[in-house]
Amino acid sequence: MNYNIAIDGPAGAGKSTVARMVAKKLHFIYVDTGAMYRAIALFFLQKGIDPQDTETMAAQCRNAEVSITYEDGEQIVLLNGENVNRLIRTEEVSTMSSKASAVPEVRARLLDLQRGLAAGESVVMDGRDIGTCVLPQADVKIFLTASTRVRALRRHEELQGRGIAESLESVERKIIERDEADRNRAISPLREAEDAVHVDTSDMTVEEAVDRVLEICREKMA
Ligand code: DC
């Protein structure tokens, strides 16, 4: 039997870390849908498209072929056949992906890919609209969140770890802007599904968050 676990929440809540670890424990596939939006955003940046030019994005996204493969359990995102994992974690791509993900044609392009993956395998899929739109019938829905300050601190630490100098205030401002954009867009906005379990990780370690999510999964899948 296939199980679908949906983990949604705002940027920096720890979704990808937690989802990856939960998938590993359950021997499910981890699907990072944000990485797919990031790949399309990279395509737009490479084409020199302005982040405000949603019309050109709508027209051009059909030329971006995004697919997923796995190497040693790690998700690899392919953009027109090229592994772009190393290119999609910049702030420029983050900002562009937030704009691109509000374009209906872009979302439509990725929806089938996401549903197809979940239909064929047991998955832990993370994103913004997995429980509400992509997999409304998911067996388990988690809304993972944390305070804005804690999320900014985590992202700041991650950037520092990668040698990227940016002030905490600037990181926090961008998180707030991205939250606003993700929550207020017309199509598939970030919101908590009615049947989702709310998990606030502000005062949790990664291990505690993983244990809590696993506990919820075991209850729901029993
Ligand atoms: O989770 P992330 O930061 O990698 O996501 C990048 C962007 O893509 C983010 O601005 C929200 C958007 N996104 C989305 O709209 N729907 C998803 N299912 C996943 C991500």
Short mmCIF file of C-alpha atoms and ligand atoms in Angstrom, two decimals:
data_model
loop_
_atom_site.label_atom_id
_atom_site.label_comp_id
_atom_site.label_asym_id
_atom_site.label_seq_id
_atom_site.Cartn_x
_atom_site.Cartn_y
_atom_site.Cartn_z
CA MET A 1 0.00 0.00 0.00
CA ASN A 2 1.13 3.54 -0.83
CA TYR A 3 1.18 6.17 1.88
CA ASN A 4 1.26 9.90 1.18
CA ILE A 5 2.52 12.24 3.88
CA ALA A 6 2.12 15.97 3.17
CA ILE A 7 4.25 18.49 5.05
CA ASP A 8 3.46 22.14 4.41
CA GLY A 9 4.60 25.33 6.07
CA PRO A 10 6.44 28.61 5.61
CA ALA A 11 10.09 29.07 4.61
CA GLY A 12 12.61 28.10 7.27
CA ALA A 13 10.24 26.04 9.42
CA GLY A 14 12.52 23.04 9.01
CA LYS A 15 10.27 21.21 6.54
CA SER A 16 12.95 19.80 4.27
CA THR A 17 15.22 18.63 7.10
CA VAL A 18 12.34 17.03 8.98
CA ALA A 19 10.67 15.59 5.86
CA ARG A 20 13.94 14.07 4.66
CA MET A 21 14.60 12.41 8.02
CA VAL A 22 11.03 11.17 8.39
CA ALA A 23 11.16 9.69 4.87
CA LYS A 24 14.39 7.92 5.71
CA LYS A 25 12.98 6.43 8.91
CA LEU A 26 9.85 5.20 7.13
CA HIS A 27 11.74 4.08 4.00
CA PHE A 28 9.59 6.40 1.89
CA ILE A 29 10.72 8.66 -0.96
CA TYR A 30 11.28 12.30 -0.03
CA VAL A 31 9.89 14.80 -2.55
CA ASP A 32 11.00 18.44 -2.18
CA THR A 33 8.53 20.39 -4.32
CA GLY A 34 10.19 23.74 -3.52
CA ALA A 35 13.23 22.51 -5.43
CA MET A 36 11.03 22.09 -8.52
CA TYR A 37 9.86 25.71 -8.30
CA ARG A 38 13.46 26.73 -7.77
CA ALA A 39 14.50 24.89 -10.95
CA ILE A 40 11.91 26.76 -13.02
CA ALA A 41 13.01 30.01 -11.34
CA LEU A 42 16.60 29.26 -12.34
CA PHE A 43 15.44 28.75 -15.91
CA PHE A 44 13.77 32.19 -15.87
CA LEU A 45 16.90 33.80 -14.42
CA GLN A 46 19.06 32.14 -17.07
CA LYS A 47 16.71 33.54 -19.71
CA GLY A 48 17.09 37.03 -18.19
CA ILE A 49 13.37 37.31 -17.40
CA ASP A 50 12.44 40.12 -15.01
CA PRO A 51 10.96 38.84 -11.69
CA GLN A 52 7.92 41.09 -12.25
CA ASP A 53 7.29 39.82 -15.79
CA THR A 54 4.79 37.07 -15.03
CA GLU A 55 3.41 37.11 -18.58
CA THR A 56 6.73 36.02 -20.08
CA MET A 57 7.07 33.41 -17.30
CA ALA A 58 3.66 31.98 -18.21
CA ALA A 59 4.68 31.75 -21.87
CA GLN A 60 8.21 30.47 -21.28
CA CYS A 61 7.62 27.82 -18.61
CA ARG A 62 6.65 25.23 -21.22
CA ASN A 63 10.29 25.28 -22.33
CA ALA A 64 11.49 24.27 -18.87
CA GLU A 65 11.48 20.49 -18.52
CA VAL A 66 11.75 19.66 -14.82
CA SER A 67 12.17 16.08 -13.67
CA ILE A 68 13.37 14.25 -10.60
CA THR A 69 15.74 11.40 -10.07
CA TYR A 70 17.35 9.88 -6.98
CA GLU A 71 20.98 9.14 -6.23
CA ASP A 72 21.81 7.39 -2.93
CA GLY A 73 18.37 8.41 -1.68
CA GLU A 74 19.06 12.10 -2.47
CA GLN A 75 16.62 13.95 -4.73
CA ILE A 76 18.27 15.34 -7.85
CA VAL A 77 16.36 18.00 -9.78
CA LEU A 78 16.98 18.02 -13.50
CA LEU A 79 16.30 21.13 -15.57
CA ASN A 80 16.24 20.25 -19.25
CA GLY A 81 18.32 17.18 -18.39
CA GLU A 82 20.94 18.99 -16.28
CA ASN A 83 21.43 18.40 -12.54
CA VAL A 84 20.77 21.86 -11.01
CA ASN A 85 20.87 20.94 -7.30
CA ARG A 86 23.91 23.12 -6.69
CA LEU A 87 22.47 26.16 -8.48
CA ILE A 88 19.06 26.52 -6.87
CA ARG A 89 19.87 27.50 -3.27
CA THR A 90 20.83 31.15 -3.82
CA GLU A 91 18.80 34.10 -2.50
CA GLU A 92 18.29 35.25 -6.10
CA VAL A 93 16.63 31.93 -6.93
CA SER A 94 14.59 32.08 -3.68
CA THR A 95 13.18 35.46 -4.64
CA MET A 96 12.48 34.43 -8.24
CA SER A 97 10.86 31.15 -7.14
CA SER A 98 8.44 33.04 -4.91
CA LYS A 99 7.36 35.15 -7.91
CA ALA A 100 7.31 32.21 -10.32
CA SER A 101 5.23 30.04 -8.00
CA ALA A 102 2.38 32.57 -8.19
CA VAL A 103 2.04 32.01 -11.96
CA PRO A 104 -0.79 29.51 -12.68
CA GLU A 105 0.96 28.06 -15.77
CA VAL A 106 4.06 27.31 -13.69
CA ARG A 107 2.02 25.55 -11.00
CA ALA A 108 0.08 23.55 -13.57
CA ARG A 109 3.34 22.40 -15.12
CA LEU A 110 4.57 20.94 -11.83
CA LEU A 111 1.31 19.53 -10.50
CA ASP A 112 1.24 16.40 -12.68
CA LEU A 113 4.86 15.63 -11.86
CA GLN A 114 4.14 15.90 -8.13
CA ARG A 115 0.94 13.82 -8.27
CA GLY A 116 2.60 11.22 -10.47
CA LEU A 117 5.40 10.72 -7.96
CA ALA A 118 2.92 10.27 -5.10
CA ALA A 119 0.77 7.85 -7.09
CA GLY A 120 3.63 5.47 -7.71
CA GLU A 121 5.40 5.44 -4.33
CA SER A 122 4.99 6.05 -0.63
CA VAL A 123 6.19 9.63 -0.27
CA VAL A 124 6.87 12.35 2.22
CA MET A 125 6.24 15.47 0.12
CA ASP A 126 6.94 18.96 1.38
CA GLY A 127 5.84 22.32 0.04
CA ARG A 128 3.18 24.97 0.57
CA ASP A 129 0.03 23.45 -0.95
CA ILE A 130 0.57 19.69 -0.70
CA GLY A 131 -2.20 18.99 1.84
CA THR A 132 -4.60 21.55 0.36
CA CYS A 133 -4.11 21.13 -3.39
CA VAL A 134 -1.55 18.58 -4.63
CA LEU A 135 -2.54 15.65 -2.40
CA PRO A 136 -5.83 16.55 -0.71
CA GLN A 137 -6.34 12.83 0.07
CA ALA A 138 -2.95 12.45 1.80
CA ASP A 139 -2.95 9.95 4.68
CA VAL A 140 -1.12 12.37 6.96
CA LYS A 141 -1.02 16.17 6.77
CA ILE A 142 1.37 18.20 8.87
CA PHE A 143 1.63 21.98 9.03
CA LEU A 144 5.14 22.69 10.25
CA THR A 145 5.88 26.18 11.39
CA ALA A 146 8.03 28.31 13.73
CA SER A 147 8.19 31.96 14.74
CA THR A 148 9.56 34.41 12.17
CA ARG A 149 12.59 35.15 14.36
CA VAL A 150 13.49 31.49 14.81
CA ARG A 151 13.10 30.83 11.09
CA ALA A 152 15.31 33.81 10.27
CA LEU A 153 17.96 32.63 12.76
CA ARG A 154 17.98 29.17 11.18
CA ARG A 155 18.26 30.49 7.63
CA HIS A 156 20.97 32.95 8.72
CA GLU A 157 22.98 30.15 10.27
CA GLU A 158 22.56 28.01 7.15
CA LEU A 159 23.78 30.89 4.93
CA GLN A 160 26.77 31.50 7.20
CA GLY A 161 27.59 27.80 6.99
CA ARG A 162 27.74 28.20 3.23
CA GLY A 163 29.98 31.27 3.53
CA ILE A 164 27.24 33.72 2.47
CA ALA A 165 27.39 37.00 4.44
CA GLU A 166 23.99 38.58 5.03
CA SER A 167 22.66 40.34 8.13
CA LEU A 168 20.04 38.64 10.27
CA GLU A 169 17.73 41.63 9.73
CA SER A 170 17.95 41.28 5.97
CA VAL A 171 17.28 37.52 6.15
CA GLU A 172 14.30 38.14 8.43
CA ARG A 173 12.90 40.85 6.14
CA LYS A 174 13.10 38.52 3.14
CA ILE A 175 11.38 35.72 5.07
CA ILE A 176 8.53 38.07 5.97
CA GLU A 177 8.23 39.23 2.34
CA ARG A 178 8.24 35.67 1.04
CA ASP A 179 5.63 34.57 3.63
CA GLU A 180 3.42 37.46 2.57
CA ALA A 181 3.74 36.57 -1.09
CA ASP A 182 3.19 32.82 -0.47
CA ARG A 183 0.14 33.43 1.74
CA ASN A 184 -1.52 36.10 -0.39
CA ARG A 185 -1.16 34.81 -3.93
CA ALA A 186 -4.40 34.01 -5.74
CA ILE A 187 -3.51 30.45 -6.70
CA SER A 188 -2.69 27.72 -4.15
CA PRO A 189 -1.68 30.09 -1.35
CA LEU A 190 0.17 28.79 1.68
CA ARG A 191 -2.48 27.86 4.21
CA GLU A 192 -3.08 25.15 6.74
CA ALA A 193 -5.38 22.33 5.61
CA GLU A 194 -8.36 21.88 7.94
CA ASP A 195 -7.32 18.32 8.70
CA ALA A 196 -3.61 19.09 9.16
CA VAL A 197 -1.82 18.62 12.47
CA HIS A 198 -0.11 21.88 13.50
CA VAL A 199 3.47 21.46 14.70
CA ASP A 200 5.35 24.53 15.95
CA THR A 201 9.08 23.78 15.97
CA SER A 202 10.21 27.11 17.53
CA ASP A 203 11.30 25.40 20.75
CA MET A 204 12.12 22.00 19.29
CA THR A 205 15.38 20.46 18.20
CA VAL A 206 15.40 18.77 14.81
CA GLU A 207 15.25 15.37 16.53
CA GLU A 208 12.25 16.43 18.60
CA ALA A 209 10.44 17.69 15.50
CA VAL A 210 11.18 14.44 13.64
CA ASP A 211 9.95 12.36 16.60
CA ARG A 212 6.75 14.40 16.82
CA VAL A 213 6.04 14.01 13.10
CA LEU A 214 6.79 10.27 13.24
CA GLU A 215 4.45 9.93 16.21
CA ILE A 216 1.67 11.66 14.23
CA CYS A 217 2.37 9.46 11.17
CA ARG A 218 2.23 6.27 13.23
CA GLU A 219 -1.07 7.32 14.81
CA LYS A 220 -2.65 8.18 11.45
CA MET A 221 -1.30 5.20 9.54
CA ALA A 222 -2.09 2.60 12.24
O1 DC B 1 10.49 25.60 0.11
P1 DC B 1 11.35 26.48 -0.79
O2 DC B 1 11.88 27.70 -0.09
O3 DC B 1 12.42 25.72 -1.50
O4 DC B 1 10.32 26.99 -1.93
C1 DC B 1 10.71 27.89 -2.93
C2 DC B 1 9.49 28.72 -3.36
O5 DC B 1 8.55 27.89 -4.05
C3 DC B 1 8.73 29.40 -2.23
O6 DC B 1 8.66 30.80 -2.43
C4 DC B 1 7.33 28.87 -2.28
C5 DC B 1 7.24 28.11 -3.56
N1 DC B 1 6.57 26.83 -3.39
C6 DC B 1 5.24 26.77 -3.68
O7 DC B 1 4.64 27.77 -4.03
N2 DC B 1 4.58 25.58 -3.59
C7 DC B 1 5.22 24.48 -3.19
N3 DC B 1 4.54 23.33 -3.12
C8 DC B 1 6.59 24.53 -2.87
C9 DC B 1 7.24 25.74 -2.97
#
